[in-house]
Structure formats: C-alpha cells, structure tokens
Tab-separated table of C-alpha atoms in Angstrom:
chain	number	residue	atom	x	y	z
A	1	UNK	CA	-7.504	-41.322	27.269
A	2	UNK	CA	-10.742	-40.719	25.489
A	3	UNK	CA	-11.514	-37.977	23.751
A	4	UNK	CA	-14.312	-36.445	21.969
A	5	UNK	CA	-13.694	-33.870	19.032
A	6	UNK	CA	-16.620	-31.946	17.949
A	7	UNK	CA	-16.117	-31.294	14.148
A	8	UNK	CA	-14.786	-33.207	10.998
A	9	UNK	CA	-13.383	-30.241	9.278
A	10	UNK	CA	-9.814	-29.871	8.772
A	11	UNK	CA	-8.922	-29.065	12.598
A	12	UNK	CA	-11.024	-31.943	13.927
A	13	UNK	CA	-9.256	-34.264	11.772
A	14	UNK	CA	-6.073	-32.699	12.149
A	15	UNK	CA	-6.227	-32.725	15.908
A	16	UNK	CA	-7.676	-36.292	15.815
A	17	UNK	CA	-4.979	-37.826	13.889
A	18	UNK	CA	-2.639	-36.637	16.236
A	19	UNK	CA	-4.585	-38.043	19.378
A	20	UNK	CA	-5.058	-41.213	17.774
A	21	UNK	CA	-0.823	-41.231	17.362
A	22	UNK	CA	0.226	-41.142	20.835
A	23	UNK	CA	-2.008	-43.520	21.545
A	24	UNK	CA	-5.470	-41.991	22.568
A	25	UNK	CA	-8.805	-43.251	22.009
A	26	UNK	CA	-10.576	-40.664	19.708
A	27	UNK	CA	-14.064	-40.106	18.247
A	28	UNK	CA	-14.801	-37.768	15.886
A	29	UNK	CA	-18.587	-35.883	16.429
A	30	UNK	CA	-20.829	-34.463	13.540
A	31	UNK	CA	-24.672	-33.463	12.633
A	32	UNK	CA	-25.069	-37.172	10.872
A	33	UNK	CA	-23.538	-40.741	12.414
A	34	UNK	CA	-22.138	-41.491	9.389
A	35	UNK	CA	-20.198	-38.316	8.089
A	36	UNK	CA	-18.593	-39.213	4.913
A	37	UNK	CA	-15.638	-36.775	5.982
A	38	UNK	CA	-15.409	-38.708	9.275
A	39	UNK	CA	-15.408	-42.224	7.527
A	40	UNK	CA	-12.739	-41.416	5.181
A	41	UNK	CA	-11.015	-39.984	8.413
A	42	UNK	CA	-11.407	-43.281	10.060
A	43	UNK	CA	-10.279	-45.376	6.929
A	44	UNK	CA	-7.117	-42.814	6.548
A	45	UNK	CA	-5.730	-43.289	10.017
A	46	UNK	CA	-6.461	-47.092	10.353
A	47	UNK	CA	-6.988	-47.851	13.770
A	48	UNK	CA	-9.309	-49.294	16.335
A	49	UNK	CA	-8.798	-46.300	18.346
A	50	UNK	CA	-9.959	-43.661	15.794
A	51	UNK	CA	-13.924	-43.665	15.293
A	52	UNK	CA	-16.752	-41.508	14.805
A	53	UNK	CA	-20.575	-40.917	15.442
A	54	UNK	CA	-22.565	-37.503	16.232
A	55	UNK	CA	-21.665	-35.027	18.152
A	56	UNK	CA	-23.754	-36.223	21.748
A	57	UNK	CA	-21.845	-39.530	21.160
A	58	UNK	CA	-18.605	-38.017	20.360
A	59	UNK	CA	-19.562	-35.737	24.177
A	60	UNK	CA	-20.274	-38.655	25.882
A	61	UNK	CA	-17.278	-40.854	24.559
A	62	UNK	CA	-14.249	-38.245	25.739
A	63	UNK	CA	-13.226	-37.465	28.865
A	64	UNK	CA	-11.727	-34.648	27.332
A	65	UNK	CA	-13.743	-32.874	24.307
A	66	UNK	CA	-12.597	-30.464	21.664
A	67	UNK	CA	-14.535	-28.054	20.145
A	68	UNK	CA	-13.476	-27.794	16.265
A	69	UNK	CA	-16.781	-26.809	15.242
A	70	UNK	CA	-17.215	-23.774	12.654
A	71	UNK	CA	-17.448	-20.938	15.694
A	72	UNK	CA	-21.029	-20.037	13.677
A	73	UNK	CA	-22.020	-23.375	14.570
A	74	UNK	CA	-20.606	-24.102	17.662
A	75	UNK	CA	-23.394	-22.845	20.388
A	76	UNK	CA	-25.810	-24.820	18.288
A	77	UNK	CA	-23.912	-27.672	18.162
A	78	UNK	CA	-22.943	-27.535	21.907
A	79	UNK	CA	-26.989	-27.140	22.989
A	80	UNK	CA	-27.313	-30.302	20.791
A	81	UNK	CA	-24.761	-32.220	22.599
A	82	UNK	CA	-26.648	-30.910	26.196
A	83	UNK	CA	-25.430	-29.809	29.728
A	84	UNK	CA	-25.446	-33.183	30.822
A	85	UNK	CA	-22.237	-34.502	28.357
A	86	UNK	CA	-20.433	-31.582	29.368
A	87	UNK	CA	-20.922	-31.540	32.940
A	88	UNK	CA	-17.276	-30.981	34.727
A	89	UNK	CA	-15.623	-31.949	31.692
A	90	UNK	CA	-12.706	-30.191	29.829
A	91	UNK	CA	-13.865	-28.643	26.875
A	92	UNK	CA	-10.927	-27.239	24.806
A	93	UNK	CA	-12.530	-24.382	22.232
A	94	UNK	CA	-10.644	-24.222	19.202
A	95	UNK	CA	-12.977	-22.612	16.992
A	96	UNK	CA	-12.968	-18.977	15.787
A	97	UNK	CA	-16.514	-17.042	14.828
A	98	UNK	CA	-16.092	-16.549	11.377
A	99	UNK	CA	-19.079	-15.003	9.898
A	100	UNK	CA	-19.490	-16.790	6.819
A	101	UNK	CA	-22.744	-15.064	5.151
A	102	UNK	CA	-20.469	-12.242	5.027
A	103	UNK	CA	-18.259	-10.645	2.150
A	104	UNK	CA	-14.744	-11.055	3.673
A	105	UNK	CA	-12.980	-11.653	7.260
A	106	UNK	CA	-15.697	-10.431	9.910
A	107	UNK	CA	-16.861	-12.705	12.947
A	108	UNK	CA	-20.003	-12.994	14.000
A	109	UNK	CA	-19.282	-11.751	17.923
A	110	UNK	CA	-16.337	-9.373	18.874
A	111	UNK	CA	-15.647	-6.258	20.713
A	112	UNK	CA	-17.689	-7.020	24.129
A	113	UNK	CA	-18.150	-10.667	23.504
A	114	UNK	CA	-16.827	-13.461	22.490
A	115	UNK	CA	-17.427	-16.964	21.420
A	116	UNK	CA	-15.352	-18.434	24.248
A	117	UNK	CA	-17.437	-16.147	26.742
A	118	UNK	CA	-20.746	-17.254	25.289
A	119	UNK	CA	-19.992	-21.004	25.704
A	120	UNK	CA	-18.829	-20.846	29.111
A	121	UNK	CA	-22.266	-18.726	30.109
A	122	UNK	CA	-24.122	-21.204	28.218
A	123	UNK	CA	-22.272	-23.950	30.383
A	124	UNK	CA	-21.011	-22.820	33.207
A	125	UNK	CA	-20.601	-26.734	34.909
A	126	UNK	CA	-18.384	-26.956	32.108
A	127	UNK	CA	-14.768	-26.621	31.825
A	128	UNK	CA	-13.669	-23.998	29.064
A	129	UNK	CA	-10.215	-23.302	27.944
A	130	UNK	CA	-9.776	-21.294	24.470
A	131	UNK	CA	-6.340	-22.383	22.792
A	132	UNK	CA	-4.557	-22.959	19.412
A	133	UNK	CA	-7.704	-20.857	17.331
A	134	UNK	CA	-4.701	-18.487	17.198
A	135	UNK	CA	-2.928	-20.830	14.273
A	136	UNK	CA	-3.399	-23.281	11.262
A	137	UNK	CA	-4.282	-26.892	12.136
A	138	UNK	CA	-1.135	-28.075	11.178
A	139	UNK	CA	0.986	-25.301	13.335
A	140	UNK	CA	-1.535	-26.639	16.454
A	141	UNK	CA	0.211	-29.717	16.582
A	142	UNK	CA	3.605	-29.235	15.164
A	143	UNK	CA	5.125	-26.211	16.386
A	144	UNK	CA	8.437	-27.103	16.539
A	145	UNK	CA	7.920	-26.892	12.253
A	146	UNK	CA	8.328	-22.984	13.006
A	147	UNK	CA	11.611	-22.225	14.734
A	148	UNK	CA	11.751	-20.395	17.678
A	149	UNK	CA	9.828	-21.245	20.260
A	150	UNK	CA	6.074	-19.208	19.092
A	151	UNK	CA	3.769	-19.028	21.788
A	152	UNK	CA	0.367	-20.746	21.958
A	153	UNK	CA	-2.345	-19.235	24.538
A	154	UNK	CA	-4.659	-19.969	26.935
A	155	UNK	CA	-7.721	-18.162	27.960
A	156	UNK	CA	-10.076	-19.930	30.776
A	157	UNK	CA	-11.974	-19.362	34.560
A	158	UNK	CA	-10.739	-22.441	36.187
A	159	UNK	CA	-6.538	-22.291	36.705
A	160	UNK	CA	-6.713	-26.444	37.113
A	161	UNK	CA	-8.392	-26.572	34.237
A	162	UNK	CA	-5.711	-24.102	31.949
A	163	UNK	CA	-2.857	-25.888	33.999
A	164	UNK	CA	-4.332	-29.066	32.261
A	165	UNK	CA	-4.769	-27.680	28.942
A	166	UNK	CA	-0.878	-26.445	29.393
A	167	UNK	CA	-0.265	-29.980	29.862
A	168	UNK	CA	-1.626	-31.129	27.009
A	169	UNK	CA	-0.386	-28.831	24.400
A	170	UNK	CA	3.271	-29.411	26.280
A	171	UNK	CA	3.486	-32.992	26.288
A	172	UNK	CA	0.868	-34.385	23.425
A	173	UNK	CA	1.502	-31.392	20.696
A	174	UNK	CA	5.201	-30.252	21.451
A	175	UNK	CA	4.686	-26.525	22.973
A	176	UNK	CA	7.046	-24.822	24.954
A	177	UNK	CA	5.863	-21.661	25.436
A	178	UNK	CA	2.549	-21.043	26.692
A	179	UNK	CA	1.222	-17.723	27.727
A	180	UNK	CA	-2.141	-17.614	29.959
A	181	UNK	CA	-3.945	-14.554	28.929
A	182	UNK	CA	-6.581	-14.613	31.973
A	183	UNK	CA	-10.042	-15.655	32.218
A	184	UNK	CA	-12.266	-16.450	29.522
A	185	UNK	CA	-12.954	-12.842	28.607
A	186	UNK	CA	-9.295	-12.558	26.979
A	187	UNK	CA	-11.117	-14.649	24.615
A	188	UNK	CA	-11.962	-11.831	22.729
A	189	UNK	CA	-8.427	-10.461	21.921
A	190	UNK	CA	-7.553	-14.182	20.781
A	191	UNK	CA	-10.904	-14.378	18.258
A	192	UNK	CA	-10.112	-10.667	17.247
A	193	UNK	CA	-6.791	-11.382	16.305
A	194	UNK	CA	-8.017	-13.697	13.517
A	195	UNK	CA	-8.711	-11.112	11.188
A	196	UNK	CA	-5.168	-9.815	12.123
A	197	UNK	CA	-3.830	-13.216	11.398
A	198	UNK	CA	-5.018	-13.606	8.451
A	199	UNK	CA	-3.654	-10.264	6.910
A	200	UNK	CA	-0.325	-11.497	8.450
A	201	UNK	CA	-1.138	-15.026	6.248
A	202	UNK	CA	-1.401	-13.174	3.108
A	203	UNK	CA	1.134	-11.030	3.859
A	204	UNK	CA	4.145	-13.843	4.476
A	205	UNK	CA	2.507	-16.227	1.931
A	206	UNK	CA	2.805	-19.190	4.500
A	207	UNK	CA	0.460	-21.284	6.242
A	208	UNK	CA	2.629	-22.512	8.725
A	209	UNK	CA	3.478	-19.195	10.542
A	210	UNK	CA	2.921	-17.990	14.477
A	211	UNK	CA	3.775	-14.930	16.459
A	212	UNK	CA	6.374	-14.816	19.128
A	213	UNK	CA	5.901	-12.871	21.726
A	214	UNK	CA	9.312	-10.750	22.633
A	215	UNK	CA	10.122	-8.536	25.520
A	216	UNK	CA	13.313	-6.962	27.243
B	1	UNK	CA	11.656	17.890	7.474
B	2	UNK	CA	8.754	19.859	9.011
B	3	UNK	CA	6.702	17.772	10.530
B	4	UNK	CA	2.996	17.828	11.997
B	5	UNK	CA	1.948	15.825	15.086
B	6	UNK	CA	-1.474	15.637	15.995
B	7	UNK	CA	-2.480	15.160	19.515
B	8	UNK	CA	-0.227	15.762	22.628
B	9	UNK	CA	-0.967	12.684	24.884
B	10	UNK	CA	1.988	10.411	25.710
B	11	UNK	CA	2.273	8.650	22.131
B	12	UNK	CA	2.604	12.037	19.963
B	13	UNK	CA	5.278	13.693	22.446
B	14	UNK	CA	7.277	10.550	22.484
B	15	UNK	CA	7.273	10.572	18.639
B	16	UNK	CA	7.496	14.339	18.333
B	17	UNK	CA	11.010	14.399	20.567
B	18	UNK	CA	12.398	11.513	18.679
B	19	UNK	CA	11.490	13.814	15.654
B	20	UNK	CA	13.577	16.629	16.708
B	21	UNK	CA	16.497	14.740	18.396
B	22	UNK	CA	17.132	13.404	14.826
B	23	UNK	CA	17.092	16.684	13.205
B	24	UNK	CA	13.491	17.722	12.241
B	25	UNK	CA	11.171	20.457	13.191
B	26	UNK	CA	8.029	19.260	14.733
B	27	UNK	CA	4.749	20.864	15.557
B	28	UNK	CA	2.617	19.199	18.188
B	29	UNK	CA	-1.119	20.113	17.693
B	30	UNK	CA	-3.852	20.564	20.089
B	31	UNK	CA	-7.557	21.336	20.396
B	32	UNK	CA	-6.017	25.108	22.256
B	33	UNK	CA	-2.890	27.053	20.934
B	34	UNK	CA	-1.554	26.778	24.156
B	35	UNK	CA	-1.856	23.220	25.666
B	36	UNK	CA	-0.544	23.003	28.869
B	37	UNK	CA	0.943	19.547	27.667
B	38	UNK	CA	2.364	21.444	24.322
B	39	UNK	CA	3.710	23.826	26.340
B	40	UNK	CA	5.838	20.946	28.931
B	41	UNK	CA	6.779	19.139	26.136
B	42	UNK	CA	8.695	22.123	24.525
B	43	UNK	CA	10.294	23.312	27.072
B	44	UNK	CA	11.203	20.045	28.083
B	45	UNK	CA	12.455	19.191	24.509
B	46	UNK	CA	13.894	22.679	24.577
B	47	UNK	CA	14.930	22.980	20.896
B	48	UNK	CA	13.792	25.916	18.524
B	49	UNK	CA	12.479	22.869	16.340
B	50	UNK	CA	10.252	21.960	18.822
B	51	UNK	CA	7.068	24.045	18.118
B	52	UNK	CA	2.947	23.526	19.078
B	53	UNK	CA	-0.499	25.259	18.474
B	54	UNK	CA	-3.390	24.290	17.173
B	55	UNK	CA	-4.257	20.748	15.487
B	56	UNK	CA	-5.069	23.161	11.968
B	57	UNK	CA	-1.336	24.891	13.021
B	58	UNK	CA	0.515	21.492	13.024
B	59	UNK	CA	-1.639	20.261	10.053
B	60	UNK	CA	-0.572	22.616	8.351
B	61	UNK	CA	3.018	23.279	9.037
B	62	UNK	CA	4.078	19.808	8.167
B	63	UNK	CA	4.597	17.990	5.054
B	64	UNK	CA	4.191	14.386	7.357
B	65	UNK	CA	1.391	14.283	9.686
B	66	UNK	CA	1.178	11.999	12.462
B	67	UNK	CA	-1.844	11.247	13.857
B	68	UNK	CA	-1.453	10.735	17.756
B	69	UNK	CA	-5.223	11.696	18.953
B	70	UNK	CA	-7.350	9.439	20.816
B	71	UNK	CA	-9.220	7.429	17.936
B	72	UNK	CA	-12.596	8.090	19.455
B	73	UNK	CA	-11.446	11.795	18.385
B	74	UNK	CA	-9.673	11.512	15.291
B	75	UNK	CA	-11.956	11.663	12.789
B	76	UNK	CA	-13.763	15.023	14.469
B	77	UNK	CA	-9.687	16.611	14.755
B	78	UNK	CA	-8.964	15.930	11.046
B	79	UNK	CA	-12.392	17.292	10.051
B	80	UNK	CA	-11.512	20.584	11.746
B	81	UNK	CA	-8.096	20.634	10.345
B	82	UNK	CA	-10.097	20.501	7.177
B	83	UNK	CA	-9.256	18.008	3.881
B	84	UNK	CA	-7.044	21.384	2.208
B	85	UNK	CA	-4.639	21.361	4.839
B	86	UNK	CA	-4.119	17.269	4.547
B	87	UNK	CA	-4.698	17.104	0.597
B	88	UNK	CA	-1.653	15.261	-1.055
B	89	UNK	CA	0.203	14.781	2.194
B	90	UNK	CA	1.294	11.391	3.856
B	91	UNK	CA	-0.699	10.540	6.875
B	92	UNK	CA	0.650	8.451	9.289
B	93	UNK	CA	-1.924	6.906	11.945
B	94	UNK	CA	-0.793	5.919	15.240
B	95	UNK	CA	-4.151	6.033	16.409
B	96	UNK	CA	-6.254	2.858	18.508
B	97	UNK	CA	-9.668	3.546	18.140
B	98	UNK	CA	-10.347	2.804	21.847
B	99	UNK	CA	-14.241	3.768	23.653
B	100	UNK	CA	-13.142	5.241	26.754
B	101	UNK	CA	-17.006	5.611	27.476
B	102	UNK	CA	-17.258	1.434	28.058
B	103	UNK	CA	-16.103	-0.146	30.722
B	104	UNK	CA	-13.091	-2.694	30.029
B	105	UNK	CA	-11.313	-2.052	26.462
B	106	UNK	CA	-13.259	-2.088	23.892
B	107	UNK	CA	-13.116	-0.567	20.482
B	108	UNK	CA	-15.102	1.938	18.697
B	109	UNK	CA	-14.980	0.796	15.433
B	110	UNK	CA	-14.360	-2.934	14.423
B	111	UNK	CA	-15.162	-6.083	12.487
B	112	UNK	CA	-16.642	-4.497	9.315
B	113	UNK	CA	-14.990	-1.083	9.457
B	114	UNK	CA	-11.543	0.238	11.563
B	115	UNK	CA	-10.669	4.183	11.939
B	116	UNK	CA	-8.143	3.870	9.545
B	117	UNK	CA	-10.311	3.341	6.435
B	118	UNK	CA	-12.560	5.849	7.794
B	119	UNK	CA	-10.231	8.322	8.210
B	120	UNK	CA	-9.180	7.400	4.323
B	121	UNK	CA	-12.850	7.285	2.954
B	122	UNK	CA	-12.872	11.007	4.921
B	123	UNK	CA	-10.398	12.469	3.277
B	124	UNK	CA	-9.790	10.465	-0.069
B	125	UNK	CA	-6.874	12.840	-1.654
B	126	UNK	CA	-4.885	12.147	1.630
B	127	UNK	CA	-2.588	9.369	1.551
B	128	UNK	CA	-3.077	7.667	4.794
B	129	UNK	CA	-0.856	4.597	6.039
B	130	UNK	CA	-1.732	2.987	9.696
B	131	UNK	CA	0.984	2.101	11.845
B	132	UNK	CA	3.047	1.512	14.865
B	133	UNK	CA	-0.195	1.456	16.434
B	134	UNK	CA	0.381	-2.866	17.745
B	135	UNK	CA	2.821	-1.654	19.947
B	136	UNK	CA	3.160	0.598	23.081
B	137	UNK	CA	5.200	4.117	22.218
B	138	UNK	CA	8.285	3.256	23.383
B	139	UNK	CA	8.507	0.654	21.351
B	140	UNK	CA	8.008	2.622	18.277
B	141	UNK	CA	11.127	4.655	18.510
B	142	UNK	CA	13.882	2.642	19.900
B	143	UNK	CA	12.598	-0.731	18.097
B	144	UNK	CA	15.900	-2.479	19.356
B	145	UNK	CA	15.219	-2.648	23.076
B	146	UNK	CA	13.219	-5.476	22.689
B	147	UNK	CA	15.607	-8.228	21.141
B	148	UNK	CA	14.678	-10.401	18.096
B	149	UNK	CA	13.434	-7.617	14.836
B	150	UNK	CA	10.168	-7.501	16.175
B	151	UNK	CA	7.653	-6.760	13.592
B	152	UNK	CA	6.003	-3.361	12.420
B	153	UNK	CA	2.800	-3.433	10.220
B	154	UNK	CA	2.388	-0.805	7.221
B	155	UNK	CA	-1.404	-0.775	5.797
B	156	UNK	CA	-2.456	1.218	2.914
B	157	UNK	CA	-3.862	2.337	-0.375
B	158	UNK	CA	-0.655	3.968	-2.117
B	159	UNK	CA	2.300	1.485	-2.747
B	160	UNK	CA	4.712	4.799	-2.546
B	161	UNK	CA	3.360	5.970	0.374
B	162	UNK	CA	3.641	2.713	2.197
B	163	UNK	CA	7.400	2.634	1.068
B	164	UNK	CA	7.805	6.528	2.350
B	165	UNK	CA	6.800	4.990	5.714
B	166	UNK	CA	9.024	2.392	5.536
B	167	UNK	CA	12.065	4.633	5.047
B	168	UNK	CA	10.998	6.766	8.213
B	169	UNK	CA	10.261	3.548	10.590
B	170	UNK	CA	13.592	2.216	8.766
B	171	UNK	CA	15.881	5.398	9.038
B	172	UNK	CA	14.314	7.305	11.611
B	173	UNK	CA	13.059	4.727	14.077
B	174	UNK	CA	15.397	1.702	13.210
B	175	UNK	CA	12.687	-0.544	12.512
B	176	UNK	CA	14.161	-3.660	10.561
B	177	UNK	CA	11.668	-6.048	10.287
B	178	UNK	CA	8.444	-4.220	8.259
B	179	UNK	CA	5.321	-6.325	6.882
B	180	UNK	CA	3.251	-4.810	4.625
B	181	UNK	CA	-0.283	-6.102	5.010
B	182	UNK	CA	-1.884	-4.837	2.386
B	183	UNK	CA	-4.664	-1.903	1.156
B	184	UNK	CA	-6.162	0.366	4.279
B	185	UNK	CA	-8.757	-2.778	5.261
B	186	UNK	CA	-5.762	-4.047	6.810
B	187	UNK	CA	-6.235	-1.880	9.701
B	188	UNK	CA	-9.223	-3.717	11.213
B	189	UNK	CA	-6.908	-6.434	11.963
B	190	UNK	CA	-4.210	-4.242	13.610
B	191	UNK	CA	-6.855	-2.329	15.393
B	192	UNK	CA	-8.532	-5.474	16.717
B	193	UNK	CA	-5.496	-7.187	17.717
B	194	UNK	CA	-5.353	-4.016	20.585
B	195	UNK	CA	-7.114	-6.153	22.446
B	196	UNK	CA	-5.132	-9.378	22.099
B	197	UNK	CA	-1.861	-7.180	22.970
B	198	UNK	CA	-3.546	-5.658	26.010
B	199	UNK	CA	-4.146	-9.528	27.075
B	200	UNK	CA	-0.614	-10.153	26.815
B	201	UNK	CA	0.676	-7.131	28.209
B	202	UNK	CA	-1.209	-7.986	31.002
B	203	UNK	CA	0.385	-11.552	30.903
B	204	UNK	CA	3.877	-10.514	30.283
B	205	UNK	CA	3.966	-7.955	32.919
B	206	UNK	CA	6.039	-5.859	30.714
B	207	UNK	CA	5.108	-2.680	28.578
B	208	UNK	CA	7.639	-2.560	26.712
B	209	UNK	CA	7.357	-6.166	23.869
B	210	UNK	CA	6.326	-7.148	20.815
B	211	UNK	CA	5.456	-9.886	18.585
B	212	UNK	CA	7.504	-11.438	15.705
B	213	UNK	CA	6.108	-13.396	13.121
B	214	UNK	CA	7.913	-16.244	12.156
B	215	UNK	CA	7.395	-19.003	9.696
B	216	UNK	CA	8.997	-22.522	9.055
C-alpha cells in the first residue's frame, strides 16, 4: 500500500521504518523536499520503497496518511497539504499538542477541545482516527516488547474507518487489544492523558511502558 | 485513629465506612451539622465511631483529613474550615475538579494549574497528597476486585507524607501496587486523565477497573 507520513521526527521515522518492513510503499512529508532528517531516513532504511518529499506530496502519494506532525504544527501543516489530498482518505493522527513556548508539560488545546476534534472540523471529507499518541514511538509498533497485552485506542466519527485503523495496528504493528473510546471528541481524554503519561515516564524510569486497562 | 472526611457524596461515605469497619472513628463533614446524607450514613454504618457535623467539625476532629467534596467546591470548604484547623495535618485529596456548570465533562482547573496544587499553595503548612482520585470509589477500598495490582498514584510535596499515605492505601485499603509521581504538579496529570478514564469507562461498560502500568 502507499502511504504518506506527515513528519520526519522520531514517530514519522519510526512508523515509516516499520511500513517500509512489511513491505509498504512509504513517503515521508516535511516543510522542505529535501529534509536532511528525511534523507538520512531514506539512506538508513535502504529501499526503493522508502522516500520522501513535502508534505502535499507525501498527501498525495498515500492512500493512507499519518499525521506525526508536532500537534503545534499539525493544523498548519494539514491546511498546507489542502482539502483536496485528504479528501475520503484515512488520516491516522498520532500527534499530541504539546505547547512548546511553554515552561513544562502543557498543550496548547485541552479541556473542551482537542487537536483530534479540530482536524476533523477543519476536514470533515476526511477520515480521522486518533491512535498510538498514547505511547513512545517505539511501544507504537512493538507492543509485544511490554508483556501483557497493553491496550492501544481509538478515537474517530466513522466506525469503517476505526474498524480499519484496528486493522492496521492488529496485523502491521502487533496489537491485540484495542479499545474504541467513541467519536473523535474522546480525543481529548487521550491528548490529556499525556501530561499524565509523562509523570508515569518519570516515575517508572522507562520509555517503553503502556497502561493496561483491567476490570472484574 | 480519628479521622476527618470532608464531603458526604458517594466517594467520602464509601471511604468513611471502610474507615470505621477497620477500627477508626470517622467524622463525615458537611456544609449543615445535620446533613440528611450524614445523618443515613450513620445510622446506616451504625457504629459509635461513626460521627458527622460540620466540614470545620470533621476538620477538626481528625488528625487525617480526606477531602471528598466536589472539586469545584473544595477550595471554598477548606477556606471555611480555616488553615488552623488543617495546619500540620496530612491531607488526603480524593477530589476531581469536575465543572458541573458545562455541558459534557470538563474540568475546572487544568493544563497549567490542577486543584491539588491549589489547594497546597492555599494552605502551605498543610501537607497535602492527591490520590485515589483515577479510579471510581469502589475501587479505592477493596483494590483486589479488579485482578492484576492495578495501580494507585501518590503526588506530593513531603516525601513522609507521601509514605504515610502509602501505609494507609497499603494497610488500610490493600493497595499493592503504589507509584509515586512526584511533587503536587503531578496532580494535573491525574486530574486530566478524568477524562481519558471516563472514555474508557464508557468503553468498558464497567465501573468498577483500572489501569496498570507495565513496562518491558
């Protein structure tokens, strides 16, 4: 499949590595054609199927697009890309809005909005899922590296489009438990619970952590 | 132990009658001496340790406070308690600080502040530790329904006091699995993940879960 990943920080390349593994056909967006952090990307994982350009080519290219932009970026980004690369398409929102002109963990929308809200109003022909902002890059795509069976989430409007999303994390990351929180609005509790997160981070001293979700 | 309870909605009357079936004398405070709730609860509990009045009554009597008001509230029910009748003593918050005056859940306080470091910055000689307040209040006390050693959160200033709380979720409640997040900032991220765990109540259909962090 082709994909389009929106980002070349740390999750992008993370994420895209992976993709280009199992065999998809991946290109990694930015502000400039030639990002040096996508080139070295490109070099690192050695393959015809792994390659780069800005962010509208990286939209049109995938069928399927991942948003791995900084969350204070993201909107911007997105309008950049335009409505028309996003029509009807999957987008899969990674990104948390981390307010980085700040002193500390705050994001830059919470409490009655959210990140994944404000893309799916400002593209509502497009297909929004929030996932995996919940966990380190490496966790996203490895969770079977944490025993038992964590839980990765889903917020979204459209159920085809979460059921495809569940699809996805199931059979190209590894995830066997996957909760779907609702519609897009349970995108706040998932962006809140970053600052939560990463008290819990500190806390265990680990990167590669995640929350299971128990009941009785 | 004498203990003081603050608020008599269903969170401070579940802790107060654990309280007392375990041996300790418990006063549940109200804004009126005689709170219909109060009242129910003790005859109901129908011990001579189980006692009520006002929130300044319970405030006083105990050398614990819990602090089970609604956390739109809190902040005006410790002020008329008054900082003499908290100085020195351990304050354990329960409290969510919820805005009942939205519609949906949403929080009063969040992001850049929570209601437990006000409620420390209020009343600095008090020695305040948020808690138990991820989970619903059965949970709390009977930790062990839910299988796995779930996880309980301990924020706060004073290293001692954190480890006083630790013994009473550990001995009293039966809590095995405690994290310590850190200083009183630490509550924004348990406060803000309210609305994550409201999501996945919602998911889970169950009231009575938790999470458990686990790491590889």
């Amino acid at each position: 499949m082709e994909i389009g990943i929106l980002g070349t920080g740390m999750v992008g390349r993370t994420i895209g590595s992976k993709l280009v593994q199992i065999g998809h056909q991946v290109m990694l967006g930015s502000r400039d054609a030639a990002n040096p952090k996508a080139i070295a990307w490109a070099n690192k994982v050695s393959s015809p199927h792994a390659l780069y350009g800005t962010f509208k080519n990286a939209a049109e290219f995938g069928e399927i697009i991942f948003n791995c932009t900084l969350g204070s970026a993201s909107l911007d980004v997105l309008l950049q890309v335009g409505a028309k690369n996003l029509k009807d398409k999957l987008l899969i929102d990674v990104s948390n809005p981390i307010d980085y002109s700040s002193e500390g963990l705050t994001l830059t929308v919470c409490n009655t909005d959210s990140l994944g809200e404000q893309i799916q109003r400002a593209f509502p022909e497009t297909r929004v899922v929030k996932t995996l902002n919940t966990m380190n890059c490496n966790m996203m795509i490895e969770p079977d590296k944490v025993p038992g069976r964590t839980n990765v989430f889903v917020s979204g409007n459209d159920p085809k489009a979460k059921e495809a999303v569940a699809e996805i994390l199931r059979d190209w990351f590894g995830w066997k438990s996957i909760i779907d929180l609702g519609d897009i609005t349970t995108s706040r509790g998932v962006e809140m619970y970053l600052v939560f997160w990463s008290s819990i981070r500190h806390a265990v001293t680990a990167d590669r952590f995640n929350i299971k979700v128990m009941t009785s």
